mmCIF file of C-alpha atoms and ligand atoms in Angstrom:
data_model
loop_
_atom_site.group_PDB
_atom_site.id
_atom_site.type_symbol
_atom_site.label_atom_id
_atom_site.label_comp_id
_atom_site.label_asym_id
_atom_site.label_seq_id
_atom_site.Cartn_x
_atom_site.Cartn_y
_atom_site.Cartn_z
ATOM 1 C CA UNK A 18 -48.574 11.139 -62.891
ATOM 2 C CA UNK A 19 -46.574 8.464 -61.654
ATOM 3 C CA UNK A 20 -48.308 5.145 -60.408
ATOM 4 C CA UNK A 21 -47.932 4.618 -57.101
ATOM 5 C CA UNK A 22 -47.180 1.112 -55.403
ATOM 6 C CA UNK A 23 -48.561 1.871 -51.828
ATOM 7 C CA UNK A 24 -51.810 1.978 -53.059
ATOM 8 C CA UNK A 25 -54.654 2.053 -50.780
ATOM 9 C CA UNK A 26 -55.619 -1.870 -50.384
ATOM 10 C CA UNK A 27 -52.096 -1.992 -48.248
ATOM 11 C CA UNK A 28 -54.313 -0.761 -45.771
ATOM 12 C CA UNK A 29 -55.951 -4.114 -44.811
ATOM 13 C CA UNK A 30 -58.902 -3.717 -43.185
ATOM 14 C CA UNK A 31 -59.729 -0.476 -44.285
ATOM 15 C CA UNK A 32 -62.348 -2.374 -46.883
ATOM 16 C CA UNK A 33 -64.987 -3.395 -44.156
ATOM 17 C CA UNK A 34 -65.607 0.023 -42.618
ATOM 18 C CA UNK A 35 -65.915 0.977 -39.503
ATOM 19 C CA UNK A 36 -68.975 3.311 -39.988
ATOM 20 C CA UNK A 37 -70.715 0.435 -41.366
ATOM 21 C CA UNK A 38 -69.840 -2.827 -38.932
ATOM 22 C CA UNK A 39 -71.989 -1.329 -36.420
ATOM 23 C CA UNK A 40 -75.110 -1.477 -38.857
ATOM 24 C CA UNK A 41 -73.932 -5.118 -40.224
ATOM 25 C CA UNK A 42 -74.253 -6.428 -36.972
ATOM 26 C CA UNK A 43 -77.315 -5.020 -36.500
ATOM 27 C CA UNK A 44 -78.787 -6.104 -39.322
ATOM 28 C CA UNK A 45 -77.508 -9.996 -38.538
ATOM 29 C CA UNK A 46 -79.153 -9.266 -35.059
ATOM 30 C CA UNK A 47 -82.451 -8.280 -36.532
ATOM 31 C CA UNK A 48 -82.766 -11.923 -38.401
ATOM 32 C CA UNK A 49 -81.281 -10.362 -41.407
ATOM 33 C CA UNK A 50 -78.487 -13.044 -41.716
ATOM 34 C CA UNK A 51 -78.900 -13.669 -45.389
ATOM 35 C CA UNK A 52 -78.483 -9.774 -46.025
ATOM 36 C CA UNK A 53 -75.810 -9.563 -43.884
ATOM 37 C CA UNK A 54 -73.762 -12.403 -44.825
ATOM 38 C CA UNK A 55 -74.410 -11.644 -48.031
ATOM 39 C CA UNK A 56 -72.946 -8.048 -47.777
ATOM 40 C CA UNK A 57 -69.723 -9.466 -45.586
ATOM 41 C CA UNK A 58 -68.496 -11.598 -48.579
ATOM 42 C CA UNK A 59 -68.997 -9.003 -51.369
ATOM 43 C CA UNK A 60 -66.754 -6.618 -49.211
ATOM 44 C CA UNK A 61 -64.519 -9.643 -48.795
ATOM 45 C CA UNK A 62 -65.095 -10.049 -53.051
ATOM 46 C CA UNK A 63 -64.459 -6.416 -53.656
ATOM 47 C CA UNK A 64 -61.172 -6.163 -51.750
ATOM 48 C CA UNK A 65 -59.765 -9.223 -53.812
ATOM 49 C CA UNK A 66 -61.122 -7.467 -56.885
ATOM 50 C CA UNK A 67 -59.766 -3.962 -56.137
ATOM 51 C CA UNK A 68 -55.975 -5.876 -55.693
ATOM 52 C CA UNK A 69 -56.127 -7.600 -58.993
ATOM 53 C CA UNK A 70 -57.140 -4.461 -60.971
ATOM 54 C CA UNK A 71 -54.685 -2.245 -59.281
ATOM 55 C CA UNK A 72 -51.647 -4.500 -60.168
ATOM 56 C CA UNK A 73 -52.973 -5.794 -63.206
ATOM 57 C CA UNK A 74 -52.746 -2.608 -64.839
ATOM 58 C CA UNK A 75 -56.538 -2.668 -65.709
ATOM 59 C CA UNK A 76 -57.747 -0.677 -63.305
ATOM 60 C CA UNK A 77 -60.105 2.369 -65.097
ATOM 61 C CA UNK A 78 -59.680 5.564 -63.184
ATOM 62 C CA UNK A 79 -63.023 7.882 -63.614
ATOM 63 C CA UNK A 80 -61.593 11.683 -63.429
ATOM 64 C CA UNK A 81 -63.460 14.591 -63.803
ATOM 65 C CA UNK A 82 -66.836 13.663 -65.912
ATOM 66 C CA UNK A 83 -66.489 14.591 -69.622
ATOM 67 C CA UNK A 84 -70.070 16.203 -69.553
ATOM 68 C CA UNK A 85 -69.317 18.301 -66.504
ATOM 69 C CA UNK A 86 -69.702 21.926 -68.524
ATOM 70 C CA UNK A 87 -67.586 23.562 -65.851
ATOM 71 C CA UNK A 88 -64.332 22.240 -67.101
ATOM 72 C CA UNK A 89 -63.530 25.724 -68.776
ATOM 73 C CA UNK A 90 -63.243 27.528 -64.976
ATOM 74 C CA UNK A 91 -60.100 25.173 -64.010
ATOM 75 C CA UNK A 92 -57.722 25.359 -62.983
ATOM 76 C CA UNK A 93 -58.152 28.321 -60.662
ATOM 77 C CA UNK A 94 -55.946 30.206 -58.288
ATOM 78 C CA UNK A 95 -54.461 28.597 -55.445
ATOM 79 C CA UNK A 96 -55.241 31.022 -52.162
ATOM 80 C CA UNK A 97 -51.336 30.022 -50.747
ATOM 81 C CA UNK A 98 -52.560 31.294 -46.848
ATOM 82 C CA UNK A 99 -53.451 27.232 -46.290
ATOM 83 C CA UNK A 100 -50.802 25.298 -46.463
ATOM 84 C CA UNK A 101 -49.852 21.231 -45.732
ATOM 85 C CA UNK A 102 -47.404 19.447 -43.684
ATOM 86 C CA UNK A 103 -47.603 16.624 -45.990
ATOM 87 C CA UNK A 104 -47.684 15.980 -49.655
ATOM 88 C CA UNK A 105 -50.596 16.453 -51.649
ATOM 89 C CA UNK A 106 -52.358 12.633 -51.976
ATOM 90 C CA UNK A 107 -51.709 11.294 -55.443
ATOM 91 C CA UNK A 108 -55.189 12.015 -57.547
ATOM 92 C CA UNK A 109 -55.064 8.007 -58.465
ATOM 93 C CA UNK A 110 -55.476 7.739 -54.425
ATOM 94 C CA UNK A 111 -58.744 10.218 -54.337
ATOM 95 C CA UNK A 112 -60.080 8.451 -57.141
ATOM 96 C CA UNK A 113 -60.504 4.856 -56.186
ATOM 97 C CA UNK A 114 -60.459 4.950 -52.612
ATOM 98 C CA UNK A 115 -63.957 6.586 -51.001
ATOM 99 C CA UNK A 116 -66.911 6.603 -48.799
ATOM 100 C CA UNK A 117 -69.931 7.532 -50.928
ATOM 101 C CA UNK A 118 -72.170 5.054 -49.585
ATOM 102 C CA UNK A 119 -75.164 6.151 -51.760
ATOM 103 C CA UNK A 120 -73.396 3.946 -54.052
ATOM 104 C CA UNK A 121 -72.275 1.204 -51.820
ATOM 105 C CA UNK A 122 -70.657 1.205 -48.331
ATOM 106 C CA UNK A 123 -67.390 -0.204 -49.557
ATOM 107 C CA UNK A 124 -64.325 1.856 -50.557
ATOM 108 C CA UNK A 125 -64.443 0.957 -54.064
ATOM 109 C CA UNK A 126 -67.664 2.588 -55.386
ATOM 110 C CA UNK A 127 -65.843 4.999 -58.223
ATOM 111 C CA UNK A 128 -67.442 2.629 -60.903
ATOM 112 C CA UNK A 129 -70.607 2.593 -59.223
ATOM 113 C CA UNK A 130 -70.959 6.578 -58.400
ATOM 114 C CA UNK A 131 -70.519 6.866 -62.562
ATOM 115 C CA UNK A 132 -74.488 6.640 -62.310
ATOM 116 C CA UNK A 133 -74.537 9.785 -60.772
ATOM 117 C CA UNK A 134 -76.659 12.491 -63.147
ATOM 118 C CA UNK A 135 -74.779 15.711 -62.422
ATOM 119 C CA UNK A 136 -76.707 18.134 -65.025
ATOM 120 C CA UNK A 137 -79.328 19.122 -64.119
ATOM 121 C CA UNK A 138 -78.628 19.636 -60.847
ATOM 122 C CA UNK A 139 -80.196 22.236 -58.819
ATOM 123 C CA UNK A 140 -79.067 23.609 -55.035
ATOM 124 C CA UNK A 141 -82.776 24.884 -53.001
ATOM 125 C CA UNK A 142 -82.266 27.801 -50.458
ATOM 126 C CA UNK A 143 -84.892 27.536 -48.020
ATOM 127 C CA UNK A 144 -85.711 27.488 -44.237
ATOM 128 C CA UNK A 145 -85.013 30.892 -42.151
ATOM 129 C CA UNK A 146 -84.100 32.898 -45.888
ATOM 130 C CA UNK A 147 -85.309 35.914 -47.045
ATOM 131 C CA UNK A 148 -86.610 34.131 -49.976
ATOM 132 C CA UNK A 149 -86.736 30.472 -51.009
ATOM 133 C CA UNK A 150 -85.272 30.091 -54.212
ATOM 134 C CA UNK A 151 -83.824 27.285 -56.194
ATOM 135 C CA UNK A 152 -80.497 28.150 -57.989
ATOM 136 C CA UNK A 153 -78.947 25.871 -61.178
ATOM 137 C CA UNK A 154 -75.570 24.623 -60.628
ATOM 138 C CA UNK A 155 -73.556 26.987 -63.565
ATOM 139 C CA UNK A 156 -75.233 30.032 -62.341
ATOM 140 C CA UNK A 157 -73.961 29.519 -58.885
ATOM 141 C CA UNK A 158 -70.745 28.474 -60.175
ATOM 142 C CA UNK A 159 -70.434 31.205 -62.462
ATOM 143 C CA UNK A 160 -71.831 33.889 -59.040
ATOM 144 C CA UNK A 161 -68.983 32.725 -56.853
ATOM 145 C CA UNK A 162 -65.460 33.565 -56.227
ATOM 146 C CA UNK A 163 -63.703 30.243 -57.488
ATOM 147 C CA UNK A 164 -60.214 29.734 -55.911
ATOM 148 C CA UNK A 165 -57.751 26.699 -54.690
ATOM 149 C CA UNK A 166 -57.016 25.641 -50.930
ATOM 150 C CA UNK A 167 -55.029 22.556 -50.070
ATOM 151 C CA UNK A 168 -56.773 20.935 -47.390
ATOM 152 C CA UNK A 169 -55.807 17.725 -44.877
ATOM 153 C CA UNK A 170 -58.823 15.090 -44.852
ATOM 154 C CA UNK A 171 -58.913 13.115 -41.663
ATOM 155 C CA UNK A 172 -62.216 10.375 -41.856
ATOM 156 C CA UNK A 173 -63.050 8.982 -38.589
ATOM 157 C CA UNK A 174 -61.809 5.621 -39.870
ATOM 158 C CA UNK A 175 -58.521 6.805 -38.916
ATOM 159 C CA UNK A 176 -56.762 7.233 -42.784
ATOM 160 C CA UNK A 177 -56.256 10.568 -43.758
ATOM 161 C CA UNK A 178 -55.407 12.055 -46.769
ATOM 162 C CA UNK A 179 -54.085 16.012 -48.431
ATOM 163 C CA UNK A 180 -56.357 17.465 -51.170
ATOM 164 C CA UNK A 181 -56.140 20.343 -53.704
ATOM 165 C CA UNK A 182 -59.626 21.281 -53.726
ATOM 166 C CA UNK A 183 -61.217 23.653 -55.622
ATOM 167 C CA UNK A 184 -64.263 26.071 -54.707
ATOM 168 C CA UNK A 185 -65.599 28.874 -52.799
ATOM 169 C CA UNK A 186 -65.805 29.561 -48.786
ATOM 170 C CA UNK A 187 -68.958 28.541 -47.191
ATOM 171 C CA UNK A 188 -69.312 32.255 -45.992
ATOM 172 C CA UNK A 189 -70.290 33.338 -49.657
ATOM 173 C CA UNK A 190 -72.705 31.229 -50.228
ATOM 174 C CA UNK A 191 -74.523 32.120 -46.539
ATOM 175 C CA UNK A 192 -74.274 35.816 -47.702
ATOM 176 C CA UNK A 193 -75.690 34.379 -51.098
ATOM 177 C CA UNK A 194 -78.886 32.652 -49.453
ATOM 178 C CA UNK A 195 -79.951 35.732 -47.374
ATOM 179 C CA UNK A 196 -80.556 33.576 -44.212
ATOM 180 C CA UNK A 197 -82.627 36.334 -41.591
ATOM 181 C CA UNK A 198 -81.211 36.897 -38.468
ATOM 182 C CA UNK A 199 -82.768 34.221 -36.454
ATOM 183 C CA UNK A 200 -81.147 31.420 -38.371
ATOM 184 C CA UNK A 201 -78.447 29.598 -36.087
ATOM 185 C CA UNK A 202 -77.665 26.387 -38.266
ATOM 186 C CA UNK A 203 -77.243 25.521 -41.853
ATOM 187 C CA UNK A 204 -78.478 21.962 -42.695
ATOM 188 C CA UNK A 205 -76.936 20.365 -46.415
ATOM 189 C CA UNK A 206 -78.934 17.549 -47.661
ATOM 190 C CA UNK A 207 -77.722 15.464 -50.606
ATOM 191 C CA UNK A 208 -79.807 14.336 -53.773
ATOM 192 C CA UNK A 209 -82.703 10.830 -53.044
ATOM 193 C CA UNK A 210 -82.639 8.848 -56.048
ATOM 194 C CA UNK A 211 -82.599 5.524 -55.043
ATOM 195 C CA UNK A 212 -82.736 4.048 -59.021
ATOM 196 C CA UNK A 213 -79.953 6.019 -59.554
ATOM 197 C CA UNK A 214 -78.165 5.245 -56.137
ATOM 198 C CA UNK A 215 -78.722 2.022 -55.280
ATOM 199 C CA UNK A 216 -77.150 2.311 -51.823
ATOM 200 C CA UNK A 217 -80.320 4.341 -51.357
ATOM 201 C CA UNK A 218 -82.785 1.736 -52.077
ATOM 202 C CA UNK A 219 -85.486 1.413 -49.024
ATOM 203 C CA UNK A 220 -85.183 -0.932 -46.302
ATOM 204 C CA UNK A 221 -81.271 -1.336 -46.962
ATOM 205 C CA UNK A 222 -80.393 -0.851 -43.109
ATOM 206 C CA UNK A 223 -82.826 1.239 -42.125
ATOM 207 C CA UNK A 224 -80.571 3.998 -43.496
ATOM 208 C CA UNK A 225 -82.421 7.072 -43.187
ATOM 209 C CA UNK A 226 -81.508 8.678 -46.551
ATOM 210 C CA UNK A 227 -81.179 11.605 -47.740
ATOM 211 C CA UNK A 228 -77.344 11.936 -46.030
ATOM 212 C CA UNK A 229 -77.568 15.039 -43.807
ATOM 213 C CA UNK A 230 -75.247 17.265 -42.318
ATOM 214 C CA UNK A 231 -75.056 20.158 -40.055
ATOM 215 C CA UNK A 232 -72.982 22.967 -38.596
ATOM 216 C CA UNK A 233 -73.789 26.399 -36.871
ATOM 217 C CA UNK A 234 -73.673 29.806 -38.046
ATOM 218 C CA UNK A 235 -70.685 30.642 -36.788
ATOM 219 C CA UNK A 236 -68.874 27.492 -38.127
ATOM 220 C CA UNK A 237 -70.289 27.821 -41.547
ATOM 221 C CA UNK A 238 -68.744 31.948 -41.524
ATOM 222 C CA UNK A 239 -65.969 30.508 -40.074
ATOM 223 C CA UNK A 240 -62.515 31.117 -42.878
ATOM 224 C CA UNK A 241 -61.962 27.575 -43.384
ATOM 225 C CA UNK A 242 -65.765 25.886 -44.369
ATOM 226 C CA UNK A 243 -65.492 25.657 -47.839
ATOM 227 C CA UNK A 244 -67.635 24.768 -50.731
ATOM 228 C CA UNK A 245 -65.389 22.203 -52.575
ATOM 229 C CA UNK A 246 -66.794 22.184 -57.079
ATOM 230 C CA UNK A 247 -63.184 20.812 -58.241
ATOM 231 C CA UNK A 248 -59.686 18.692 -57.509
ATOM 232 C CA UNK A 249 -56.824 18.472 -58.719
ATOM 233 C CA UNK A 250 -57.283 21.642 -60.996
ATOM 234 C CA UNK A 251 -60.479 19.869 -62.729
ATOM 235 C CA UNK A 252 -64.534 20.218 -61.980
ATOM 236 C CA UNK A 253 -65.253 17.211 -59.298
ATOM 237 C CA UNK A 254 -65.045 13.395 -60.068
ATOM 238 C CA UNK A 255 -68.702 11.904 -59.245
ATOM 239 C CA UNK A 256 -67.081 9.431 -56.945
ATOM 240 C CA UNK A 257 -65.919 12.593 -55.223
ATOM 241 C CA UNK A 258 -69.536 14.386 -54.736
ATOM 242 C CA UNK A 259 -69.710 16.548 -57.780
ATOM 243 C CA UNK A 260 -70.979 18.815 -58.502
ATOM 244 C CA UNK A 261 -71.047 20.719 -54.851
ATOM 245 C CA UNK A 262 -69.455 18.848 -51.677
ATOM 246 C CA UNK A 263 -68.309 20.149 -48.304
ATOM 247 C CA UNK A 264 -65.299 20.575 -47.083
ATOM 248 C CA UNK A 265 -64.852 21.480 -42.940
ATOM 249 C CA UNK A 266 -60.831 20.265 -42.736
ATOM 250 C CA UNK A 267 -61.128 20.541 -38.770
ATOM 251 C CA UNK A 268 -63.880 17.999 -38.758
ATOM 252 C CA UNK A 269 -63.911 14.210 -39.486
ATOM 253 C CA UNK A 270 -64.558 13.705 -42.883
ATOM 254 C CA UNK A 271 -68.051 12.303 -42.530
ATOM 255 C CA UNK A 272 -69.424 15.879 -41.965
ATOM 256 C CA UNK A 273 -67.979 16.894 -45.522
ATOM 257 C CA UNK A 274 -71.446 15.865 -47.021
ATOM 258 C CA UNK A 275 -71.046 14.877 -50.775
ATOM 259 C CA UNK A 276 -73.419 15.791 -53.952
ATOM 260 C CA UNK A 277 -75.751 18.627 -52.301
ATOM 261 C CA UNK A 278 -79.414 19.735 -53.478
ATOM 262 C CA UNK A 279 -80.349 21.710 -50.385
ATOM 263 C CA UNK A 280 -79.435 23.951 -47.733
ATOM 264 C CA UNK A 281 -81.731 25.138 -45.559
ATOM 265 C CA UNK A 282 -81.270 27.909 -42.628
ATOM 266 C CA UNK A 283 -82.883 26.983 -39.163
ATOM 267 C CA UNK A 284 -83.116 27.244 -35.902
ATOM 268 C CA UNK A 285 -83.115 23.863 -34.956
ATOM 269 C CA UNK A 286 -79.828 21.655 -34.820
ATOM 270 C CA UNK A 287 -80.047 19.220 -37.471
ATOM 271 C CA UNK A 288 -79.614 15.962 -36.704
ATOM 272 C CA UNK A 289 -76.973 14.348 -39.218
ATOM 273 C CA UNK A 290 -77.261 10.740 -41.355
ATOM 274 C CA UNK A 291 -74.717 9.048 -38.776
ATOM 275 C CA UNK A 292 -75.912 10.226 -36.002
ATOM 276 C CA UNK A 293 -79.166 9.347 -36.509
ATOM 277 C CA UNK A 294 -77.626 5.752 -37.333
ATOM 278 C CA UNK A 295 -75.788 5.643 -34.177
ATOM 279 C CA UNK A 296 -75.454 9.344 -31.641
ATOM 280 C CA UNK A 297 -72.811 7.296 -29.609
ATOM 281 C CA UNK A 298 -70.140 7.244 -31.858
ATOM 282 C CA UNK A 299 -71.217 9.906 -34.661
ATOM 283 C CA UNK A 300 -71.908 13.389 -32.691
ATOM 284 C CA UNK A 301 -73.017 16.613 -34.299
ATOM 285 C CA UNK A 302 -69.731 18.179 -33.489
ATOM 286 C CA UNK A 303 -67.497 15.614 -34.785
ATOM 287 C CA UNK A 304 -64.242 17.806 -34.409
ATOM 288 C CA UNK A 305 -61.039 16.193 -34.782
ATOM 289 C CA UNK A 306 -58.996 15.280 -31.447
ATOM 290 C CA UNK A 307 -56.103 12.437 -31.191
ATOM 291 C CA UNK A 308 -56.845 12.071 -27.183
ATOM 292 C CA UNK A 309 -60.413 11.469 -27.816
ATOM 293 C CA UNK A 310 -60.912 7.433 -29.038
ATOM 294 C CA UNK A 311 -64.111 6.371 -30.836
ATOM 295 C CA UNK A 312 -65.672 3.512 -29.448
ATOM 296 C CA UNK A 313 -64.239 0.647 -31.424
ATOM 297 C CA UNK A 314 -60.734 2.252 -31.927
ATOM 298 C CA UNK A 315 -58.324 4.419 -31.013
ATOM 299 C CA UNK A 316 -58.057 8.233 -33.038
ATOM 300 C CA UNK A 317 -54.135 9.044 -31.665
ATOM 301 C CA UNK A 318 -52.644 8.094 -35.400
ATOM 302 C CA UNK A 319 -54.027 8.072 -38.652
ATOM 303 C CA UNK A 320 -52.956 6.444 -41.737
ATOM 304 C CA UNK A 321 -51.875 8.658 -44.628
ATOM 305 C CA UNK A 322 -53.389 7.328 -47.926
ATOM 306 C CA UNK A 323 -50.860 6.401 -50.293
ATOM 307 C CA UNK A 324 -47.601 6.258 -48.132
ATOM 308 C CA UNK A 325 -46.920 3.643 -45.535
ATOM 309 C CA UNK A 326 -47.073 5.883 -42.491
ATOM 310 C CA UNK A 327 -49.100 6.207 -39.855
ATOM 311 C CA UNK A 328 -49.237 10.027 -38.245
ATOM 312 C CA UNK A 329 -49.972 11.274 -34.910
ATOM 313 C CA UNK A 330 -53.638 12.786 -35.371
ATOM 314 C CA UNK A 331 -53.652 16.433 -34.404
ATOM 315 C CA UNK A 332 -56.374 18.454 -32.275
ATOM 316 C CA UNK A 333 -58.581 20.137 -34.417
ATOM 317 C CA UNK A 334 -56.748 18.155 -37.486
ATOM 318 C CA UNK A 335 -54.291 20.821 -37.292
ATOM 319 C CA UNK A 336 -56.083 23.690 -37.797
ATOM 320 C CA UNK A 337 -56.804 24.947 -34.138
ATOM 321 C CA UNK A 338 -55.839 28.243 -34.899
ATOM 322 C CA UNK A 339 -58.887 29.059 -37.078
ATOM 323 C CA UNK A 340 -61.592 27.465 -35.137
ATOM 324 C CA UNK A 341 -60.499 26.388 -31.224
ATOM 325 C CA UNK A 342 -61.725 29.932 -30.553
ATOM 326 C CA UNK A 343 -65.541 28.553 -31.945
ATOM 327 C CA UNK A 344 -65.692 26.398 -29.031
ATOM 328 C CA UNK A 345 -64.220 27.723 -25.883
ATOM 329 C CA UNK A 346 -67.594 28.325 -23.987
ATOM 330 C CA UNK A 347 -68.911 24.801 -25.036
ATOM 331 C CA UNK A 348 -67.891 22.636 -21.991
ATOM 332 C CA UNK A 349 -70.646 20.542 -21.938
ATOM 333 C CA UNK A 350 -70.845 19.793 -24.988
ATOM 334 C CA UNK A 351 -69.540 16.594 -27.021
ATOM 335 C CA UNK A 352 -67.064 18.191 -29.363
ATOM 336 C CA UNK A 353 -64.685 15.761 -30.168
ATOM 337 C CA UNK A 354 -67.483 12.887 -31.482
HETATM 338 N N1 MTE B 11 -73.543 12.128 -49.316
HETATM 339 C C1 MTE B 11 -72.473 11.583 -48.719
HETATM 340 N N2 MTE B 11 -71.470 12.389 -48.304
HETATM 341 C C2 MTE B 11 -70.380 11.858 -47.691
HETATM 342 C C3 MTE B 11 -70.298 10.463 -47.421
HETATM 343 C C4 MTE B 11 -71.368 9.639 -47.874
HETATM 344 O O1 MTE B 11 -71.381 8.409 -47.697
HETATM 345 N N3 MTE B 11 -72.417 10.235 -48.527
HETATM 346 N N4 MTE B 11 -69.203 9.952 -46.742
HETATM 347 C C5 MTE B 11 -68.461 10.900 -45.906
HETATM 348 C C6 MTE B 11 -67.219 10.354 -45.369
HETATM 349 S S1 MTE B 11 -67.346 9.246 -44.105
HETATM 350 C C7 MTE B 11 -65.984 10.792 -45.788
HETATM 351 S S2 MTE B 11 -64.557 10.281 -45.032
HETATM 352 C C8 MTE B 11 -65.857 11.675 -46.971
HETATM 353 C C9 MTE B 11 -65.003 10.976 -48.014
HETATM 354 O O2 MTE B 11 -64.740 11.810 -49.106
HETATM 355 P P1 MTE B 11 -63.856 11.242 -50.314
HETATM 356 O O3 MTE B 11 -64.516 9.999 -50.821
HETATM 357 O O4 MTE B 11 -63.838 12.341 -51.322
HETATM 358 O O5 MTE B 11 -62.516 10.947 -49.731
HETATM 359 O O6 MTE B 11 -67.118 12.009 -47.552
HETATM 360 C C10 MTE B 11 -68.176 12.219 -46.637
HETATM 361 N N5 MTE B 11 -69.355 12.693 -47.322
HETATM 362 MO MO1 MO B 12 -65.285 9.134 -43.147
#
C-alpha cells in the first residue's frame, strides 16, 4: 500500500481532543494543576513524536494481532448494497490515528492498545434474556454470518473517515441473545482492566469506566447496526477494539463502543461513558446532523482523514434513508447530540 503524505498530524489540533478539553479543564479547576499540566505537555510531546516517526520512516504500524486465531475467516464477502461517496481511508490512516482512551486520550495510542489481551475474551448476555449466558469469542464468531460493508465514520471531533469493516449486523446477535419482549434497549459495556489499560486507572478524571453505550431496540434491528470483528479484509487491530466493536455509521463515532464483554437487554435507557462525563454536549442519541453545532465547534464540515479536504457533514451522516424513519415521532427529544 502506498504511503501516504497527508497523514493525519496535518490536521493540527486534532491531537488535544475535543472530548477531552472539557475534562482537562476540569481537572485544573479542581486543584489538579500538576495532573493537568502534566497531561497538556505530553499531548503537546506526543504530537511532536507522532511527526518525527511518520516522516522518519520509523514509524511501526500494529495490524491485525498475530495471535488473533480468527485470521483464517478473512477476508469475507463484501455485501455491495452499502456503498461510499469517498475513497476507502488508507489502512496506515485507521491504524495510527484513534480514540481508544482506555489506553490514553490522545490520538496516538496504537502502541499503547498492544497491551490489550484479546484471547480469552468472553461476550455475557444478560439483563431482560431468556437466559444469561456467557459466550467465547470463536464460538460466536464461528455462529454468525460474517460479511463486508464499507462504512463512513464521522467522530464528533469533526474528522471523518471510510472503512471496510468486517462483521455481522447487530440484528443477529439480538436474535442470538433471546432478549424477552419487554426489553427496549441494548446496553454494550467494554472490558475494566485498569493494569492492563492504564487510561482506566482510578481517580484519572473521575472517568467512570467501564465505557458504555446504548441504543434502542429498534435501532439495534435496524439494517445498518453492525457488529464490526475485522478491517481491511483481516480480524481487528487492538488499537481498533478487537475483538468485537460497534459500528452505528449514522451516529457520531463515540457511540461505536470498542472491545465489548457485555450486552445486556433492559428496560431502562442506559446512560453512556460521555454522557455521564458531560449530558450537554454528549446525548444518548448522538445522530449525525451538519445544522446542529456542538458546543465548542461547529459540525457543518468534517475533515476527511488522509486527504486535505474538508466535506460538508451530511444529516444522518448520509444514511437517512435507513434510519430518519426511526425518529420521526421523537420531537422532543435531543437527537442530533
Ligand atoms: N471503549 C471505547 N470505545 C470507543 C472509544 C473509546 O475511547 N473507548 N472512542 C470512541 C470514539 S470517540 C470514536 S470516534 C471511535 C474511534 O474509532 P477508531 O479509533 O477505530 O477510529 O471509537 C469509539 N469507541
Ligand atoms: Mo469520536
Amino acid at each position: 500500500m502506498p504511503i501516504r503524505r497527508e497523514c493525519p498530524w496535518n490536521l493540527p489540533d486534532r491531537e488535544a481532543t475535543p472530548e477531552s478539553v472539557f475534562l482537562n479543564r476540569r481537572a485544573l479547576l479542581a486543584g489538579g494543576a500538576a495532573l493537568g499540566a502534566g497531561l497538556l505537555a505530553a499531548g503537546g510531546t506526543a504530537q511532536a513524536q507522532g511527526i518525527s516517526s511518520w516522516f522518519g520512516g520509523s514509524r511501526t504500524l500494529y495490524g491485525a494481532p498475530e495471535e488473533d486465531p480468527s485470521h483464517k475467516l478473512y477476508p469475507v464477502e463484501r455485501n455491495p448494497k452499502y456503498t461510499l461517496d469517498r475513497e476507502v481511508t488508507a489502512e496506515e490512516h485507521n491504524l495510527t490515528y484513534n480514540n481508544f482512551y482506555e489506553f490514553g486520550s490522545r490520538k496516538t495510542i496504537a502502541k499503547a492498545a498492544q497491551q490489550l489481551k484479546i484471547r480469552p475474551w468472553t461476550v455475557t448476555f444478560d439483563g431482560m434474556v431468556e437466559e444469561e449466558r456467557t459466550v467465547d469469542i470463536d464460538t460466536l464468531l464461528a455462529a454468525m454470518p460474517l460479511e463486508e460493508r464499507l462504512y463512513r465514520l464521522r467522530c464528533v471531533e469533526a474528522w471523518s473517515m471510510a472503512v471496510p469493516w468486517s462483521g455481522f449486523a447487530l440484528s443477529e446477535l439480538v436474535t442470538y441473545a433471546k432478549p424477552l419482549s419487554g426489553a427496549r434497549y441494548v446496553r454494550f459495556e467494554t472490558f475494566l482492566d485498569p493494569e492492563m489499560a492504564p487510561g482506566q486507572t482510578t481517580g484519572s478524571f473521575g472517568y467512570p469506566w467501564p465505557y458504555v453505550e446504548g441504543v434502542t431496540m429498534a435501532e439495534a434491528m435496524n439494517e445498518l447496526s453492525f457488529m464490526v470483528t475485522g478491517a481491511y479484509g483481516k480480524p481487528l487491530p487492538k488499537q481498533m477494539g478487537s475483538p468485537l466493536r460497534l459500528a452505528l455509521p449514522w451516529k457520531y463515532g463515540f457511540k461505536s463502543i470498542k472491545s465489548i464483554v457485555r450486552v445486556t437487554f433492559t428496560d431502562e435507557r442506559p446512560v453512556s461513558f460521555w454522557e455521564q462525563i458531560q449530558p450537554s454536549e454528549y446525548g444518548f442519541w448522538a445522530n449525525v446532523n451538519p445544522e446542529v453545532p456542538h458546543r465548542r465547534w461547529s459540525q457543518a464540515t468534517e475533515q476527511v482523514l488522509g486527504t486535505d479536504e474538508r466535506v460538508p457533514t451530511r444529516l444522518y451522516n448520509g444514511y437517512a434513508e435507513y434510519v430518519a424513519d426511526l425518529y420521526k415521532d421523537m420531537d422532543g427529544e435531543p437527537l442530533f447530540m
